[in-house]
Amino acid sequence: MTGDNSDLPPAPIRAGDGLAGLKRFTPARIGLGRPGAALPTGDALKFGRDHARARDAVHVPLDFDALEAELAKAELDAPGLASIRVHSAARDRTEYLRRPDLGRRLSPDSRAQLQSTDASADIVLVAADGLSSRAVADNGPPLVARLVPLLRERGHSLGPIVLVAQGRVAIGDEIGEVLGARLVVMLIGERPGLSAADSLGAYLTFAPHVGCSDSMRNCISNIRAAGLSVADAATEIGALADAALAHQLTGVTLNRALTAARQIGGS
Amino acid sequence: MPYGTILDGTRWSFPDLKTLLAKASPARSGDELAGIAAESAIERVAAQLALADLPLKTCLDEVVIPYEADEVTRLIVDSHDAAAFAPIAHLTIGEFREFLLDPATSAVDLSGLAPGLTPEMAAAVSKLCRVQDLIAVAAKTHVTTRFRNTIGLPSRLSTRLQPNHPTDESRGIAASLLDGILHGAGDAVVGVNPATDRLEDYIRIVTLLDDIRLKLDAPTQSCCLGHVTTAIEAINRGAPVDLVFQSIAGSEKANRGFGVDLKLLDEACQAGLSLQRGSIGDNVMYFETGQGSALSADAHFGVDQQTMEARAYAVARHYRPLIVNTVVGFIGPEYLFNGKEIIRAGLEDHFCGKLLGLPMGCDVCYTNHAEADQDDMDVLLTVLSAAGVTFVIVVPGADDVMLNYQSLAYHDVAYVRRTLNRPAAPEFEAWLQRVGLARTGLDPALSAAVRDTAAVAPALRYLEGLLA
């Protein structure tokens, strides 16, 4: 059978016309043509482009100088907010990918640096590259510009913004603990998919300390231009921060408390 | 009991079986993350030498997780078939590898052997196998299961059609499903990973999948990959549940991380059987597994990730599943770093699953932070097909828009059918030809069928009903 082309269609399939009307119901790659058994050249290259974007989001280092400059511009709206740059215990991207445990802890130098920082506050904002530098570069500064005045208006004091290289979500626990924050808000690049390589996640953890479990956090995900807008994300984070500081908790127990409150309010 | 060998004048010693197995494992990031991998290439070979000389029955005498502490160990020990093991009881692990490769050892021999093998035996011998050994032995094993069609016949390849949608939207699921049908996919199962674990969504999804199957009159089965507790509740409410799904792992603690234990799986299997929906067989369970899941749940007990994976197959085979697959590249680079590690792991999982008597398939897949790409998936698909993999998972354009990872495309199976001569399950193959979706079993989804969707017209009319 190999090499026998008698069963092949007479001409390459260019479009799945019969399913064209269904494409509006799903972002999935349906209705692709099929020359022989393969993808049409255009679709194969489009896939390659999307994978390249995702790979670059993971591997192109976050430009912290540019990020600080953008944050400084944001300070026009929120003066007086300093940023501190730290590094996780993962020395480079390869070690970061192989050793998630190291990405969750500060390097000894960075820990010492934060220990000598006097920055007691209700909320510490942390921004980490995570698995998408692009997510942080594109969405971090505009989100911070919205979030900082919003949190201040609600009467919360803010510590410095901590910028983390090679960081995972849980490094916010150690940062918050060392700085004595009541609540840490971690903004981090999410694992890129083919359809979105610029998705930012926000994780809120009350009473952060080394060893917090993921069930002790609240998460807002898919913050990006084509997903949850920074304006809506800032509003959601603000509301969650209010609730976290009022109830003195985050995570599944906060969700339960909020659900219970809604049920009482609605009855 | 310590094991050891002398290599180049150096005495290497390994305190127990689980350490020996870990040190003998071909390199992978997960064992390094766990701190149990060989620390040098020569230590790995020393461990493999010691392992090769070990009597196979050592795996019966010394368990890797204590019997008292772990119900999976108890299942392995208590269900071991000593009579089936008798023909190979005298072999070392190195001799066992040669026995498996011997042309005189037939598929019938291997089927008879399966109940006498423990996961640790399968894992141990796999560590002495090169890729071609993993392919050659697996290609000799035949495991056949049935629900509405016959899965696992020699020289055939089935597919799970995975029409996921980011928010479980019915029309979105249906659109991807019909696209897959036009490519001739879906004979192993049409299976949706739900975005939520809500009961009402589970019932809506299985009802949708069953309605479309009936409209198409296709000899296949469907599944919503929710939790078994959701499946049991849906069955209690009369939902049309074909296959009952669960993710499982190789220790009691890891399974508790998935919210299950053997008692609950018993209950789920009984619930599935009670519906008697299979027309030609009663294999009602579907399991997914994957190296690294026990470690990620901190439930590996110092056992290497490949041995832990094989232990999950002992859980699976207890329930006579229709299909089982490893989701090999999904877990991320901290467990399987690159294409090389993913490819080897996929072949190991398939080999061990087949030796232990499972209808073993594979989700040939990777994430964007792993050092892998579609070329690696082409290689793994091709070598797994050579090894006689029972089924693979396919999604539109290799892009799963719900789980955000890359699996195989519907197209990729058309490539295997043509290039390696692997038709679908016979009942499904006949159906594809009957409705005009294939001229031969090796050439599903001809151009005419893609341009003119007459073959799926009843399903499209049903879909229009959903839109109205």
PDB file of N, CA and C in Angstrom, chain A residues 76-155:
ATOM      1  N   LEU A  76       3.488  58.162  37.089  1.00  0.00           N
ATOM      2  CA  LEU A  76       2.859  59.474  36.918  1.00  0.00           C
ATOM      3  C   LEU A  76       1.499  59.467  37.592  1.00  0.00           C
ATOM      4  N   ASP A  77       0.839  58.310  37.549  1.00  0.00           N
ATOM      5  CA  ASP A  77      -0.458  58.176  38.203  1.00  0.00           C
ATOM      6  C   ASP A  77      -0.313  57.778  39.664  1.00  0.00           C
ATOM      7  N   ALA A  78       0.803  57.158  39.977  1.00  0.00           N
ATOM      8  CA  ALA A  78       0.962  56.608  41.324  1.00  0.00           C
ATOM      9  C   ALA A  78       2.353  56.922  41.853  1.00  0.00           C
ATOM     10  N   PRO A  79       2.607  58.155  42.217  1.00  0.00           N
ATOM     11  CA  PRO A  79       3.964  58.549  42.599  1.00  0.00           C
ATOM     12  C   PRO A  79       4.447  57.848  43.868  1.00  0.00           C
ATOM     13  N   GLY A  80       5.750  57.693  43.939  1.00  0.00           N
ATOM     14  CA  GLY A  80       6.359  57.240  45.184  1.00  0.00           C
ATOM     15  C   GLY A  80       6.470  55.736  45.337  1.00  0.00           C
ATOM     16  N   LEU A  81       6.204  55.002  44.276  1.00  0.00           N
ATOM     17  CA  LEU A  81       6.268  53.548  44.394  1.00  0.00           C
ATOM     18  C   LEU A  81       7.608  53.061  43.846  1.00  0.00           C
ATOM     19  N   ALA A  82       8.426  52.503  44.705  1.00  0.00           N
ATOM     20  CA  ALA A  82       9.742  52.042  44.258  1.00  0.00           C
ATOM     21  C   ALA A  82       9.643  50.607  43.758  1.00  0.00           C
ATOM     22  N   SER A  83      10.558  50.231  42.907  1.00  0.00           N
ATOM     23  CA  SER A  83      10.621  48.826  42.534  1.00  0.00           C
ATOM     24  C   SER A  83      11.965  48.244  42.964  1.00  0.00           C
ATOM     25  N   ILE A  84      11.938  46.968  43.305  1.00  0.00           N
ATOM     26  CA  ILE A  84      13.134  46.243  43.738  1.00  0.00           C
ATOM     27  C   ILE A  84      13.295  45.046  42.826  1.00  0.00           C
ATOM     28  N   ARG A  85      14.491  44.813  42.320  1.00  0.00           N
ATOM     29  CA  ARG A  85      14.715  43.667  41.437  1.00  0.00           C
ATOM     30  C   ARG A  85      15.386  42.531  42.201  1.00  0.00           C
ATOM     31  N   VAL A  86      14.793  41.349  42.127  1.00  0.00           N
ATOM     32  CA  VAL A  86      15.371  40.180  42.805  1.00  0.00           C
ATOM     33  C   VAL A  86      15.443  39.011  41.816  1.00  0.00           C
ATOM     34  N   HIS A  87      16.096  37.944  42.260  1.00  0.00           N
ATOM     35  CA  HIS A  87      16.298  36.766  41.419  1.00  0.00           C
ATOM     36  C   HIS A  87      15.940  35.527  42.240  1.00  0.00           C
ATOM     37  N   SER A  88      15.316  34.570  41.584  1.00  0.00           N
ATOM     38  CA  SER A  88      15.028  33.322  42.292  1.00  0.00           C
ATOM     39  C   SER A  88      16.314  32.510  42.430  1.00  0.00           C
ATOM     40  N   ALA A  89      16.203  31.357  43.084  1.00  0.00           N
ATOM     41  CA  ALA A  89      17.371  30.478  43.263  1.00  0.00           C
ATOM     42  C   ALA A  89      17.698  29.706  41.983  1.00  0.00           C
ATOM     43  N   ALA A  90      16.838  29.801  40.966  1.00  0.00           N
ATOM     44  CA  ALA A  90      17.144  29.164  39.663  1.00  0.00           C
ATOM     45  C   ALA A  90      18.062  30.106  38.889  1.00  0.00           C
ATOM     46  N   ARG A  91      19.231  29.609  38.504  1.00  0.00           N
ATOM     47  CA  ARG A  91      20.241  30.502  37.941  1.00  0.00           C
ATOM     48  C   ARG A  91      19.931  30.928  36.513  1.00  0.00           C
ATOM     49  N   ASP A  92      19.319  30.057  35.746  1.00  0.00           N
ATOM     50  CA  ASP A  92      19.022  30.401  34.359  1.00  0.00           C
ATOM     51  C   ASP A  92      17.733  29.687  33.940  1.00  0.00           C
ATOM     52  N   ARG A  93      17.320  29.897  32.690  1.00  0.00           N
ATOM     53  CA  ARG A  93      16.039  29.374  32.231  1.00  0.00           C
ATOM     54  C   ARG A  93      16.004  27.839  32.242  1.00  0.00           C
ATOM     55  N   THR A  94      17.131  27.224  31.869  1.00  0.00           N
ATOM     56  CA  THR A  94      17.155  25.765  31.852  1.00  0.00           C
ATOM     57  C   THR A  94      16.946  25.212  33.260  1.00  0.00           C
ATOM     58  N   GLU A  95      17.649  25.791  34.224  1.00  0.00           N
ATOM     59  CA  GLU A  95      17.472  25.318  35.604  1.00  0.00           C
ATOM     60  C   GLU A  95      16.057  25.634  36.097  1.00  0.00           C
ATOM     61  N   TYR A  96      15.541  26.785  35.668  1.00  0.00           N
ATOM     62  CA  TYR A  96      14.174  27.171  36.034  1.00  0.00           C
ATOM     63  C   TYR A  96      13.165  26.127  35.551  1.00  0.00           C
ATOM     64  N   LEU A  97      13.350  25.654  34.310  1.00  0.00           N
ATOM     65  CA  LEU A  97      12.409  24.684  33.751  1.00  0.00           C
ATOM     66  C   LEU A  97      12.549  23.314  34.400  1.00  0.00           C
ATOM     67  N   ARG A  98      13.788  22.951  34.763  1.00  0.00           N
ATOM     68  CA  ARG A  98      14.022  21.634  35.355  1.00  0.00           C
ATOM     69  C   ARG A  98      13.708  21.574  36.844  1.00  0.00           C
ATOM     70  N   ARG A  99      13.835  22.715  37.508  1.00  0.00           N
ATOM     71  CA  ARG A  99      13.733  22.726  38.978  1.00  0.00           C
ATOM     72  C   ARG A  99      12.706  23.753  39.451  1.00  0.00           C
ATOM     73  N   PRO A 100      11.427  23.418  39.371  1.00  0.00           N
ATOM     74  CA  PRO A 100      10.400  24.361  39.839  1.00  0.00           C
ATOM     75  C   PRO A 100      10.618  24.764  41.291  1.00  0.00           C
ATOM     76  N   ASP A 101      11.188  23.868  42.088  1.00  0.00           N
ATOM     77  CA  ASP A 101      11.411  24.176  43.502  1.00  0.00           C
ATOM     78  C   ASP A 101      12.331  25.398  43.663  1.00  0.00           C
ATOM     79  N   LEU A 102      13.328  25.520  42.786  1.00  0.00           N
ATOM     80  CA  LEU A 102      14.254  26.656  42.897  1.00  0.00           C
ATOM     81  C   LEU A 102      13.595  27.960  42.468  1.00  0.00           C
ATOM     82  N   GLY A 103      12.660  27.877  41.522  1.00  0.00           N
ATOM     83  CA  GLY A 103      11.949  29.078  41.084  1.00  0.00           C
ATOM     84  C   GLY A 103      10.980  29.603  42.124  1.00  0.00           C
ATOM     85  N   ARG A 104      10.716  28.777  43.144  1.00  0.00           N
ATOM     86  CA  ARG A 104       9.787  29.183  44.206  1.00  0.00           C
ATOM     87  C   ARG A 104      10.514  29.842  45.379  1.00  0.00           C
ATOM     88  N   ARG A 105      11.859  29.858  45.328  1.00  0.00           N
ATOM     89  CA  ARG A 105      12.614  30.443  46.449  1.00  0.00           C
ATOM     90  C   ARG A 105      13.533  31.542  45.943  1.00  0.00           C
ATOM     91  N   LEU A 106      13.786  32.537  46.832  1.00  0.00           N
ATOM     92  CA  LEU A 106      14.714  33.613  46.500  1.00  0.00           C
ATOM     93  C   LEU A 106      16.148  33.108  46.530  1.00  0.00           C
ATOM     94  N   SER A 107      16.998  33.723  45.700  1.00  0.00           N
ATOM     95  CA  SER A 107      18.430  33.461  45.845  1.00  0.00           C
ATOM     96  C   SER A 107      18.859  34.021  47.201  1.00  0.00           C
ATOM     97  N   PRO A 108      19.946  33.501  47.792  1.00  0.00           N
ATOM     98  CA  PRO A 108      20.381  34.016  49.097  1.00  0.00           C
ATOM     99  C   PRO A 108      20.635  35.521  49.076  1.00  0.00           C
ATOM    100  N   ASP A 109      21.242  36.027  47.977  1.00  0.00           N
ATOM    101  CA  ASP A 109      21.510  37.462  47.871  1.00  0.00           C
ATOM    102  C   ASP A 109      20.220  38.273  47.885  1.00  0.00           C
ATOM    103  N   SER A 110      19.241  37.782  47.111  1.00  0.00           N
ATOM    104  CA  SER A 110      17.983  38.528  47.011  1.00  0.00           C
ATOM    105  C   SER A 110      17.240  38.513  48.343  1.00  0.00           C
ATOM    106  N   ARG A 111      17.315  37.380  49.042  1.00  0.00           N
ATOM    107  CA  ARG A 111      16.649  37.302  50.343  1.00  0.00           C
ATOM    108  C   ARG A 111      17.262  38.308  51.313  1.00  0.00           C
ATOM    109  N   ALA A 112      18.609  38.371  51.327  1.00  0.00           N
ATOM    110  CA  ALA A 112      19.303  39.313  52.206  1.00  0.00           C
ATOM    111  C   ALA A 112      18.919  40.746  51.844  1.00  0.00           C
ATOM    112  N   GLN A 113      18.829  41.003  50.530  1.00  0.00           N
ATOM    113  CA  GLN A 113      18.466  42.339  50.056  1.00  0.00           C
ATOM    114  C   GLN A 113      17.090  42.749  50.574  1.00  0.00           C
ATOM    115  N   LEU A 114      16.129  41.830  50.489  1.00  0.00           N
ATOM    116  CA  LEU A 114      14.772  42.153  50.951  1.00  0.00           C
ATOM    117  C   LEU A 114      14.710  42.275  52.472  1.00  0.00           C
ATOM    118  N   GLN A 115      15.539  41.447  53.156  1.00  0.00           N
ATOM    119  CA  GLN A 115      15.533  41.511  54.627  1.00  0.00           C
ATOM    120  C   GLN A 115      16.010  42.873  55.118  1.00  0.00           C
ATOM    121  N   SER A 116      16.855  43.532  54.319  1.00  0.00           N
ATOM    122  CA  SER A 116      17.365  44.847  54.738  1.00  0.00           C
ATOM    123  C   SER A 116      16.471  45.980  54.223  1.00  0.00           C
ATOM    124  N   THR A 117      15.335  45.608  53.610  1.00  0.00           N
ATOM    125  CA  THR A 117      14.405  46.627  53.105  1.00  0.00           C
ATOM    126  C   THR A 117      13.325  46.883  54.149  1.00  0.00           C
ATOM    127  N   ASP A 118      13.114  48.158  54.471  1.00  0.00           N
ATOM    128  CA  ASP A 118      12.066  48.497  55.439  1.00  0.00           C
ATOM    129  C   ASP A 118      10.794  48.812  54.658  1.00  0.00           C
ATOM    130  N   ALA A 119       9.848  47.917  54.642  1.00  0.00           N
ATOM    131  CA  ALA A 119       8.734  48.073  53.710  1.00  0.00           C
ATOM    132  C   ALA A 119       7.447  47.443  54.209  1.00  0.00           C
ATOM    133  N   SER A 120       7.163  47.603  55.458  1.00  0.00           N
ATOM    134  CA  SER A 120       5.937  46.999  55.985  1.00  0.00           C
ATOM    135  C   SER A 120       4.709  47.663  55.354  1.00  0.00           C
ATOM    136  N   ALA A 121       3.783  46.831  54.844  1.00  0.00           N
ATOM    137  CA  ALA A 121       2.613  47.374  54.147  1.00  0.00           C
ATOM    138  C   ALA A 121       1.504  46.339  54.141  1.00  0.00           C
ATOM    139  N   ASP A 122       0.266  46.798  53.802  1.00  0.00           N
ATOM    140  CA  ASP A 122      -0.840  45.852  53.662  1.00  0.00           C
ATOM    141  C   ASP A 122      -0.562  44.912  52.496  1.00  0.00           C
ATOM    142  N   ILE A 123      -0.215  45.509  51.367  1.00  0.00           N
ATOM    143  CA  ILE A 123      -0.127  44.736  50.130  1.00  0.00           C
ATOM    144  C   ILE A 123       1.238  44.936  49.474  1.00  0.00           C
ATOM    145  N   VAL A 124       1.849  43.837  49.064  1.00  0.00           N
ATOM    146  CA  VAL A 124       3.055  43.914  48.234  1.00  0.00           C
ATOM    147  C   VAL A 124       2.710  43.351  46.854  1.00  0.00           C
ATOM    148  N   LEU A 125       3.009  44.159  45.831  1.00  0.00           N
ATOM    149  CA  LEU A 125       2.836  43.694  44.453  1.00  0.00           C
ATOM    150  C   LEU A 125       4.129  43.062  43.982  1.00  0.00           C
ATOM    151  N   VAL A 126       4.027  41.906  43.367  1.00  0.00           N
ATOM    152  CA  VAL A 126       5.193  41.212  42.821  1.00  0.00           C
ATOM    153  C   VAL A 126       4.918  40.935  41.345  1.00  0.00           C
ATOM    154  N   ALA A 127       5.899  41.155  40.496  1.00  0.00           N
ATOM    155  CA  ALA A 127       5.769  40.784  39.086  1.00  0.00           C
ATOM    156  C   ALA A 127       6.918  39.844  38.736  1.00  0.00           C
ATOM    157  N   ALA A 128       6.581  38.670  38.220  1.00  0.00           N
ATOM    158  CA  ALA A 128       7.598  37.674  37.868  1.00  0.00           C
ATOM    159  C   ALA A 128       7.439  37.260  36.408  1.00  0.00           C
ATOM    160  N   ASP A 129       8.565  36.947  35.779  1.00  0.00           N
ATOM    161  CA  ASP A 129       8.538  36.540  34.373  1.00  0.00           C
ATOM    162  C   ASP A 129       7.708  35.266  34.158  1.00  0.00           C
ATOM    163  N   GLY A 130       7.830  34.302  35.098  1.00  0.00           N
ATOM    164  CA  GLY A 130       7.090  33.047  34.945  1.00  0.00           C
ATOM    165  C   GLY A 130       7.406  32.396  33.618  1.00  0.00           C
ATOM    166  N   LEU A 131       6.383  31.888  32.937  1.00  0.00           N
ATOM    167  CA  LEU A 131       6.598  31.176  31.680  1.00  0.00           C
ATOM    168  C   LEU A 131       6.296  32.032  30.455  1.00  0.00           C
ATOM    169  N   SER A 132       6.020  33.325  30.646  1.00  0.00           N
ATOM    170  CA  SER A 132       5.834  34.197  29.489  1.00  0.00           C
ATOM    171  C   SER A 132       6.339  35.598  29.796  1.00  0.00           C
ATOM    172  N   SER A 133       7.535  35.917  29.306  1.00  0.00           N
ATOM    173  CA  SER A 133       8.070  37.270  29.505  1.00  0.00           C
ATOM    174  C   SER A 133       7.178  38.281  28.792  1.00  0.00           C
ATOM    175  N   ARG A 134       6.623  37.868  27.653  1.00  0.00           N
ATOM    176  CA  ARG A 134       5.796  38.784  26.875  1.00  0.00           C
ATOM    177  C   ARG A 134       4.550  39.210  27.651  1.00  0.00           C
ATOM    178  N   ALA A 135       3.972  38.276  28.389  1.00  0.00           N
ATOM    179  CA  ALA A 135       2.773  38.589  29.166  1.00  0.00           C
ATOM    180  C   ALA A 135       3.047  39.713  30.155  1.00  0.00           C
ATOM    181  N   VAL A 136       4.207  39.637  30.815  1.00  0.00           N
ATOM    182  CA  VAL A 136       4.558  40.635  31.834  1.00  0.00           C
ATOM    183  C   VAL A 136       4.929  41.956  31.172  1.00  0.00           C
ATOM    184  N   ALA A 137       5.719  41.882  30.097  1.00  0.00           N
ATOM    185  CA  ALA A 137       6.146  43.110  29.415  1.00  0.00           C
ATOM    186  C   ALA A 137       4.948  43.866  28.857  1.00  0.00           C
ATOM    187  N   ASP A 138       4.000  43.139  28.259  1.00  0.00           N
ATOM    188  CA  ASP A 138       2.868  43.798  27.609  1.00  0.00           C
ATOM    189  C   ASP A 138       1.787  44.232  28.592  1.00  0.00           C
ATOM    190  N   ASN A 139       1.475  43.359  29.548  1.00  0.00           N
ATOM    191  CA  ASN A 139       0.302  43.588  30.396  1.00  0.00           C
ATOM    192  C   ASN A 139       0.629  44.064  31.805  1.00  0.00           C
ATOM    193  N   GLY A 140       1.899  43.879  32.240  1.00  0.00           N
ATOM    194  CA  GLY A 140       2.271  44.238  33.604  1.00  0.00           C
ATOM    195  C   GLY A 140       2.122  45.733  33.889  1.00  0.00           C
ATOM    196  N   PRO A 141       2.819  46.599  33.116  1.00  0.00           N
ATOM    197  CA  PRO A 141       2.760  48.043  33.424  1.00  0.00           C
ATOM    198  C   PRO A 141       1.347  48.628  33.371  1.00  0.00           C
ATOM    199  N   PRO A 142       0.549  48.363  32.325  1.00  0.00           N
ATOM    200  CA  PRO A 142      -0.797  48.956  32.343  1.00  0.00           C
ATOM    201  C   PRO A 142      -1.655  48.440  33.499  1.00  0.00           C
ATOM    202  N   LEU A 143      -1.457  47.176  33.886  1.00  0.00           N
ATOM    203  CA  LEU A 143      -2.241  46.644  35.009  1.00  0.00           C
ATOM    204  C   LEU A 143      -1.826  47.322  36.311  1.00  0.00           C
ATOM    205  N   VAL A 144      -0.508  47.479  36.508  1.00  0.00           N
ATOM    206  CA  VAL A 144      -0.022  48.131  37.729  1.00  0.00           C
ATOM    207  C   VAL A 144      -0.512  49.578  37.780  1.00  0.00           C
ATOM    208  N   ALA A 145      -0.500  50.262  36.618  1.00  0.00           N
ATOM    209  CA  ALA A 145      -0.942  51.658  36.573  1.00  0.00           C
ATOM    210  C   ALA A 145      -2.396  51.795  37.000  1.00  0.00           C
ATOM    211  N   ARG A 146      -3.215  50.787  36.694  1.00  0.00           N
ATOM    212  CA  ARG A 146      -4.620  50.809  37.121  1.00  0.00           C
ATOM    213  C   ARG A 146      -4.781  50.395  38.579  1.00  0.00           C
ATOM    214  N   LEU A 147      -3.976  49.393  38.938  1.00  0.00           N
ATOM    215  CA  LEU A 147      -4.164  48.724  40.230  1.00  0.00           C
ATOM    216  C   LEU A 147      -3.714  49.591  41.403  1.00  0.00           C
ATOM    217  N   VAL A 148      -2.587  50.280  41.236  1.00  0.00           N
ATOM    218  CA  VAL A 148      -2.005  51.010  42.368  1.00  0.00           C
ATOM    219  C   VAL A 148      -2.942  52.104  42.883  1.00  0.00           C
ATOM    220  N   PRO A 149      -3.431  52.996  42.007  1.00  0.00           N
ATOM    221  CA  PRO A 149      -4.364  54.016  42.533  1.00  0.00           C
ATOM    222  C   PRO A 149      -5.642  53.400  43.090  1.00  0.00           C
ATOM    223  N   LEU A 150      -6.097  52.314  42.447  1.00  0.00           N
ATOM    224  CA  LEU A 150      -7.328  51.667  42.891  1.00  0.00           C
ATOM    225  C   LEU A 150      -7.179  51.113  44.309  1.00  0.00           C
ATOM    226  N   LEU A 151      -6.031  50.473  44.579  1.00  0.00           N
ATOM    227  CA  LEU A 151      -5.810  49.902  45.912  1.00  0.00           C
ATOM    228  C   LEU A 151      -5.625  51.006  46.955  1.00  0.00           C
ATOM    229  N   ARG A 152      -4.951  52.103  46.545  1.00  0.00           N
ATOM    230  CA  ARG A 152      -4.742  53.223  47.487  1.00  0.00           C
ATOM    231  C   ARG A 152      -6.065  53.906  47.838  1.00  0.00           C
ATOM    232  N   GLU A 153      -6.925  54.055  46.800  1.00  0.00           N
ATOM    233  CA  GLU A 153      -8.238  54.675  47.055  1.00  0.00           C
ATOM    234  C   GLU A 153      -9.019  53.887  48.093  1.00  0.00           C
ATOM    235  N   ARG A 154      -8.799  52.578  48.091  1.00  0.00           N
ATOM    236  CA  ARG A 154      -9.538  51.739  49.039  1.00  0.00           C
ATOM    237  C   ARG A 154      -8.863  51.705  50.408  1.00  0.00           C
ATOM    238  N   GLY A 155      -7.806  52.504  50.562  1.00  0.00           N
ATOM    239  CA  GLY A 155      -7.189  52.670  51.877  1.00  0.00           C
ATOM    240  C   GLY A 155      -6.133  51.646  52.230  1.00  0.00           C
TER     241      GLY A 155
END
